PDB file of C-alpha atoms in Angstrom:
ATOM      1  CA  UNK A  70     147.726 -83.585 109.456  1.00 60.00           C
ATOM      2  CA  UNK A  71     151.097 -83.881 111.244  1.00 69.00           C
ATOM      3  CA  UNK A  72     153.745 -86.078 110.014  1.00 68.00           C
ATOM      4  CA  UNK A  73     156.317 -88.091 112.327  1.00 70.00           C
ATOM      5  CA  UNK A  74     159.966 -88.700 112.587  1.00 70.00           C
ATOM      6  CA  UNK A  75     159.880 -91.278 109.921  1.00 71.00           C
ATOM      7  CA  UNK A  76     158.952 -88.794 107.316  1.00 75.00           C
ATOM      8  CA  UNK A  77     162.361 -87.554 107.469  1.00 78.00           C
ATOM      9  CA  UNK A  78     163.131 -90.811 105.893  1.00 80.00           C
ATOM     10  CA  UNK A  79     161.700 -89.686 102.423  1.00 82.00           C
ATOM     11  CA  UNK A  80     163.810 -86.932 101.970  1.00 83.00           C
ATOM     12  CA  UNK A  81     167.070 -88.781 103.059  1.00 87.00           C
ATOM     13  CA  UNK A  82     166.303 -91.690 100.459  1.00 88.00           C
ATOM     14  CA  UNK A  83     165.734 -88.858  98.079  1.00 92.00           C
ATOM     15  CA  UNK A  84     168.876 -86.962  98.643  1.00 94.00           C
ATOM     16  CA  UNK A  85     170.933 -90.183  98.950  1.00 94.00           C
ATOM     17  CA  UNK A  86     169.658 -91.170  95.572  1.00 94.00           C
ATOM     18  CA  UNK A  87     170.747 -87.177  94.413  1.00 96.00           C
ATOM     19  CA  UNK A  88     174.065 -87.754  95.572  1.00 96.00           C
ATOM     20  CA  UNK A  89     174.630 -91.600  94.302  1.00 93.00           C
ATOM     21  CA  UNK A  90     173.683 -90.553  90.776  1.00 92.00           C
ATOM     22  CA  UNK A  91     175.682 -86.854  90.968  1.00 94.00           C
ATOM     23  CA  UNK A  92     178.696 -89.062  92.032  1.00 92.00           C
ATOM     24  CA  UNK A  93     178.714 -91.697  89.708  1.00 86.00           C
ATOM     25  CA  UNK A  94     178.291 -89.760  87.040  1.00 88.00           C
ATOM     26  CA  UNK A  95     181.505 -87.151  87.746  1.00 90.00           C
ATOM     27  CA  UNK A  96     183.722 -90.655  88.558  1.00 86.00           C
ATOM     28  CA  UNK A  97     185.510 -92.760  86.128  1.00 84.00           C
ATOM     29  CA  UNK A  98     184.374 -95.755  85.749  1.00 78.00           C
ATOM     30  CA  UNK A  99     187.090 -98.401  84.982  1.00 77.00           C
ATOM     31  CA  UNK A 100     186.170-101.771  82.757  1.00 75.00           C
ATOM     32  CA  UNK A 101     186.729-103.824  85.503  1.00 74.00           C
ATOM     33  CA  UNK A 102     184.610-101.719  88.156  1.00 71.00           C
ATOM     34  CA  UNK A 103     181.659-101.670  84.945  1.00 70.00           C
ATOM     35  CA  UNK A 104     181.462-105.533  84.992  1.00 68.00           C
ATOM     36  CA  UNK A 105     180.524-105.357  88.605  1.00 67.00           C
ATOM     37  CA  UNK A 106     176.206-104.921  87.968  1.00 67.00           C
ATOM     38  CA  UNK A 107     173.709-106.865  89.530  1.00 60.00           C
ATOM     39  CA  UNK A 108     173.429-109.053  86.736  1.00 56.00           C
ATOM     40  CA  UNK A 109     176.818-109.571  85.477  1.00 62.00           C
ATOM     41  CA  UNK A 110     177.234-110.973  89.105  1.00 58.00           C
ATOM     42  CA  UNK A 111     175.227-113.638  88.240  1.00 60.00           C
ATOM     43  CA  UNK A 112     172.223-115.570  90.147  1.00 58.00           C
ATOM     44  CA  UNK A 113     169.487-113.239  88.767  1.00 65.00           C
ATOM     45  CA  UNK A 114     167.646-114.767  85.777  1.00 70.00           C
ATOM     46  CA  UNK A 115     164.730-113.258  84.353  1.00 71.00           C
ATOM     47  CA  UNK A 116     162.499-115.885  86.096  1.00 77.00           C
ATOM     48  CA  UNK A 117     163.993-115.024  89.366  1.00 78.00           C
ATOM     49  CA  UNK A 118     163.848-111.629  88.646  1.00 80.00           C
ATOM     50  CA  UNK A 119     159.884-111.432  88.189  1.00 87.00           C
ATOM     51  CA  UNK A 120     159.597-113.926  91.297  1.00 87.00           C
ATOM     52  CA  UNK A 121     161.279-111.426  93.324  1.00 86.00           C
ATOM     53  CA  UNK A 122     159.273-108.853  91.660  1.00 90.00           C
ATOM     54  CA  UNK A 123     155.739-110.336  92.075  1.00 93.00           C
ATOM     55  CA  UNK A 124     156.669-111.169  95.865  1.00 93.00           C
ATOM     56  CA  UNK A 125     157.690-107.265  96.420  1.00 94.00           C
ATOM     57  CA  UNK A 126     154.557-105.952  95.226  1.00 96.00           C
ATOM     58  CA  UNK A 127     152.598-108.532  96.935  1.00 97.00           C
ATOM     59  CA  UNK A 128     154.325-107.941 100.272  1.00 96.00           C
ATOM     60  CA  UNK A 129     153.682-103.868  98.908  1.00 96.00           C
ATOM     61  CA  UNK A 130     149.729-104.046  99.092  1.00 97.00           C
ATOM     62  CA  UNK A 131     150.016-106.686 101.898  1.00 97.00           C
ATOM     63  CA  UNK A 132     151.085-103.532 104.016  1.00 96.00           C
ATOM     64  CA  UNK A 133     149.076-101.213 102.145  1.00 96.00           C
ATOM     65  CA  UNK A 134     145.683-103.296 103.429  1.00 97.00           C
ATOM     66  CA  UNK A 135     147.527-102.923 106.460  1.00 97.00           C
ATOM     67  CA  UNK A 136     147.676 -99.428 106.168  1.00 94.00           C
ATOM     68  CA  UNK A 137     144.331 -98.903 105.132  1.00 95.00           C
ATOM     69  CA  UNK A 138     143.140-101.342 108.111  1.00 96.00           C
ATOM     70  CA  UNK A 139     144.701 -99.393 110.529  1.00 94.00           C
ATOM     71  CA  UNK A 140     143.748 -96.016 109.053  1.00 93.00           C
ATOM     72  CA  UNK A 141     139.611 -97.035 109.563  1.00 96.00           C
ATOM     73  CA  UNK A 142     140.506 -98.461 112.949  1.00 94.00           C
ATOM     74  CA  UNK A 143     140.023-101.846 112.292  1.00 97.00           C
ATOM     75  CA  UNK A 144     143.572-102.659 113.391  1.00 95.00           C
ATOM     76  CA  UNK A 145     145.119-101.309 116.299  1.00 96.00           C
ATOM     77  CA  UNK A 146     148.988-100.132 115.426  1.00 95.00           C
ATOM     78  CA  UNK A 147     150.586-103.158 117.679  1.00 96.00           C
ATOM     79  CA  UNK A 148     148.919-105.241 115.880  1.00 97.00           C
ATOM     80  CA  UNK A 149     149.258-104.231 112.270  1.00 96.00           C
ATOM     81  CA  UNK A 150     152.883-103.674 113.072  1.00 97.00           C
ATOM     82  CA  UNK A 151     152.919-107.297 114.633  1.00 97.00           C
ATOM     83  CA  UNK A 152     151.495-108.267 111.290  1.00 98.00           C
ATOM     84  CA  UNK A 153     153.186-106.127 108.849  1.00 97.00           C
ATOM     85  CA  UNK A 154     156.849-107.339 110.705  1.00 97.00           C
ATOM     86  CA  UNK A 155     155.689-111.116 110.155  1.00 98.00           C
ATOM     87  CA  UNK A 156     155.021-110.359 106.195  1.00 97.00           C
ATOM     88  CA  UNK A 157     158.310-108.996 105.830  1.00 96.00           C
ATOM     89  CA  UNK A 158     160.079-111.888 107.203  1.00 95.00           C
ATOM     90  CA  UNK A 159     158.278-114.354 105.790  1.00 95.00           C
ATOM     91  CA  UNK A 160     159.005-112.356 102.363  1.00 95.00           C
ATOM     92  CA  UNK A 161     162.317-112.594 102.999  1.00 92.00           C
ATOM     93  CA  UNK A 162     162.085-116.165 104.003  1.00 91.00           C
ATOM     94  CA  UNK A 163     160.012-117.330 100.827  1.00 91.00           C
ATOM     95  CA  UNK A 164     162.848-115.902  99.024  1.00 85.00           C
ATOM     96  CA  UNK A 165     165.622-117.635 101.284  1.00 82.00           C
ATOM     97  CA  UNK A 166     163.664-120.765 100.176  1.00 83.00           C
ATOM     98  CA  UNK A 167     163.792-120.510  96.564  1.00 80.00           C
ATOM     99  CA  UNK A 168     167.634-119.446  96.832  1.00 75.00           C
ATOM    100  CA  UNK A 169     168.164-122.758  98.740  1.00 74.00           C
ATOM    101  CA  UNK A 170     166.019-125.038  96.721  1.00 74.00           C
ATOM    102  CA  UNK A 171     168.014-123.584  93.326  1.00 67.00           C
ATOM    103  CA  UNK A 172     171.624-124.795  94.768  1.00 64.00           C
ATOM    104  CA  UNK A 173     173.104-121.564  94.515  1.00 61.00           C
ATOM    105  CA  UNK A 174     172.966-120.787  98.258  1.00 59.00           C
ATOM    106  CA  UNK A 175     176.085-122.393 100.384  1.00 65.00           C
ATOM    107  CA  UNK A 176     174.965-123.345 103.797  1.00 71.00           C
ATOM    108  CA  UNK A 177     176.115-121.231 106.858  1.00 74.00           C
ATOM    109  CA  UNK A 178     175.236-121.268 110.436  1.00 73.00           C
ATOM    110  CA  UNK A 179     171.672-118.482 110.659  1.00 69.00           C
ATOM    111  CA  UNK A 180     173.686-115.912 112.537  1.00 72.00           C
ATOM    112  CA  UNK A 181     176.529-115.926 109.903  1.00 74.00           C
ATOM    113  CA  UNK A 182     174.464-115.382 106.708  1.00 77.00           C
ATOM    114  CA  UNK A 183     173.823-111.681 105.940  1.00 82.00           C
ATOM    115  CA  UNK A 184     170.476-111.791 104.584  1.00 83.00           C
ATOM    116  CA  UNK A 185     169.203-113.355 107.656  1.00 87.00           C
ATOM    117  CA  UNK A 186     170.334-109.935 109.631  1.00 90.00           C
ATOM    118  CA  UNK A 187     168.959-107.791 107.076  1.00 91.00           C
ATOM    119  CA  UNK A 188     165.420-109.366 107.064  1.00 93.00           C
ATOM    120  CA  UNK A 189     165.742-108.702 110.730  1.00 94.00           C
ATOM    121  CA  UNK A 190     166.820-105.032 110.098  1.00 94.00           C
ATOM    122  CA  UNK A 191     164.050-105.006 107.250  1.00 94.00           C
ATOM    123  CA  UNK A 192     161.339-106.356 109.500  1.00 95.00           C
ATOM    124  CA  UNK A 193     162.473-103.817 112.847  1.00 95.00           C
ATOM    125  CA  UNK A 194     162.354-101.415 110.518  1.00 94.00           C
ATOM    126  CA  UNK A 195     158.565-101.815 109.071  1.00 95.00           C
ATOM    127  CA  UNK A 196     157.529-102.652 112.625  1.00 95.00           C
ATOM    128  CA  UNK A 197     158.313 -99.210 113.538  1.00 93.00           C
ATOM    129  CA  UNK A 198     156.649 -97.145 111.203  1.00 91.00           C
ATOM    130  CA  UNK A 199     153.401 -99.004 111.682  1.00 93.00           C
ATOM    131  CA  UNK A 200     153.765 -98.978 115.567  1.00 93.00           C
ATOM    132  CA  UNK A 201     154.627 -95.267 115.177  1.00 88.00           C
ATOM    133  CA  UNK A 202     152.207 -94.141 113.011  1.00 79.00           C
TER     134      UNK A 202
END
């Protein structure tokens, strides 16, 4: 078997994550910069939590089947990338809906909201490695 460009991408993540944990653990940490976690941040209840959870391994085997699909040949790659694109923005937009509905979202124009560019970024992203496969 051969393996494509996007392969690379496994060993960046990995080394990325090597260097992220190698570097915070030789910096001091001060107590202001240690209040600064995900959750001390606020907006992430343990309800939202495994919401966001349940819809990222849902959207997970929704491209696995994709995988798979395309693997046997039932799915040509245009179209399982088509397909796998349109789950990831609509993952990201089931979430954008559940941040609105709670009241902790402030409105902004589409184009100046940063989550709207990364589920763009997200969905590019995806596209390509199932129309490059």
């Amino acid at each position: 078997p051969s393996l494509n460009f996007f392969h690379r991408v496994v060993a960046v993540i990995i080394s990325c994550v090597l260097i992220h944990v190698v570097v915070s653990l030789k910096t001091p940490v001060s107590e202001e910069q240690s209040r600064l976690t995900w959750v001390d941040l606020g907006g992430h209840s343990p309800g939202e939590l495994k919401s966001l959870a349940t819809l990222a391994l849902l959207v997970v085997a929704i491209l696995a089947a994709l995988g798979g699909l395309m693997i046997s040949g039932q799915l040509t790659a245009p179209i399982a990338a088509l397909l796998a694109a349109a789950t990831t923005l609509g993952a990201f937009a089931i979430n954008s809906l559940r941040r609105s509905q709670s009241g902790k979202h402030t409105k902004k124009a589409w184009w100046a909201e940063d989550r709207n560019w990364a589920a763009i970024l997200c969905a590019t992203a995806v596209w390509m490695h199932f129309y490059f496969a």
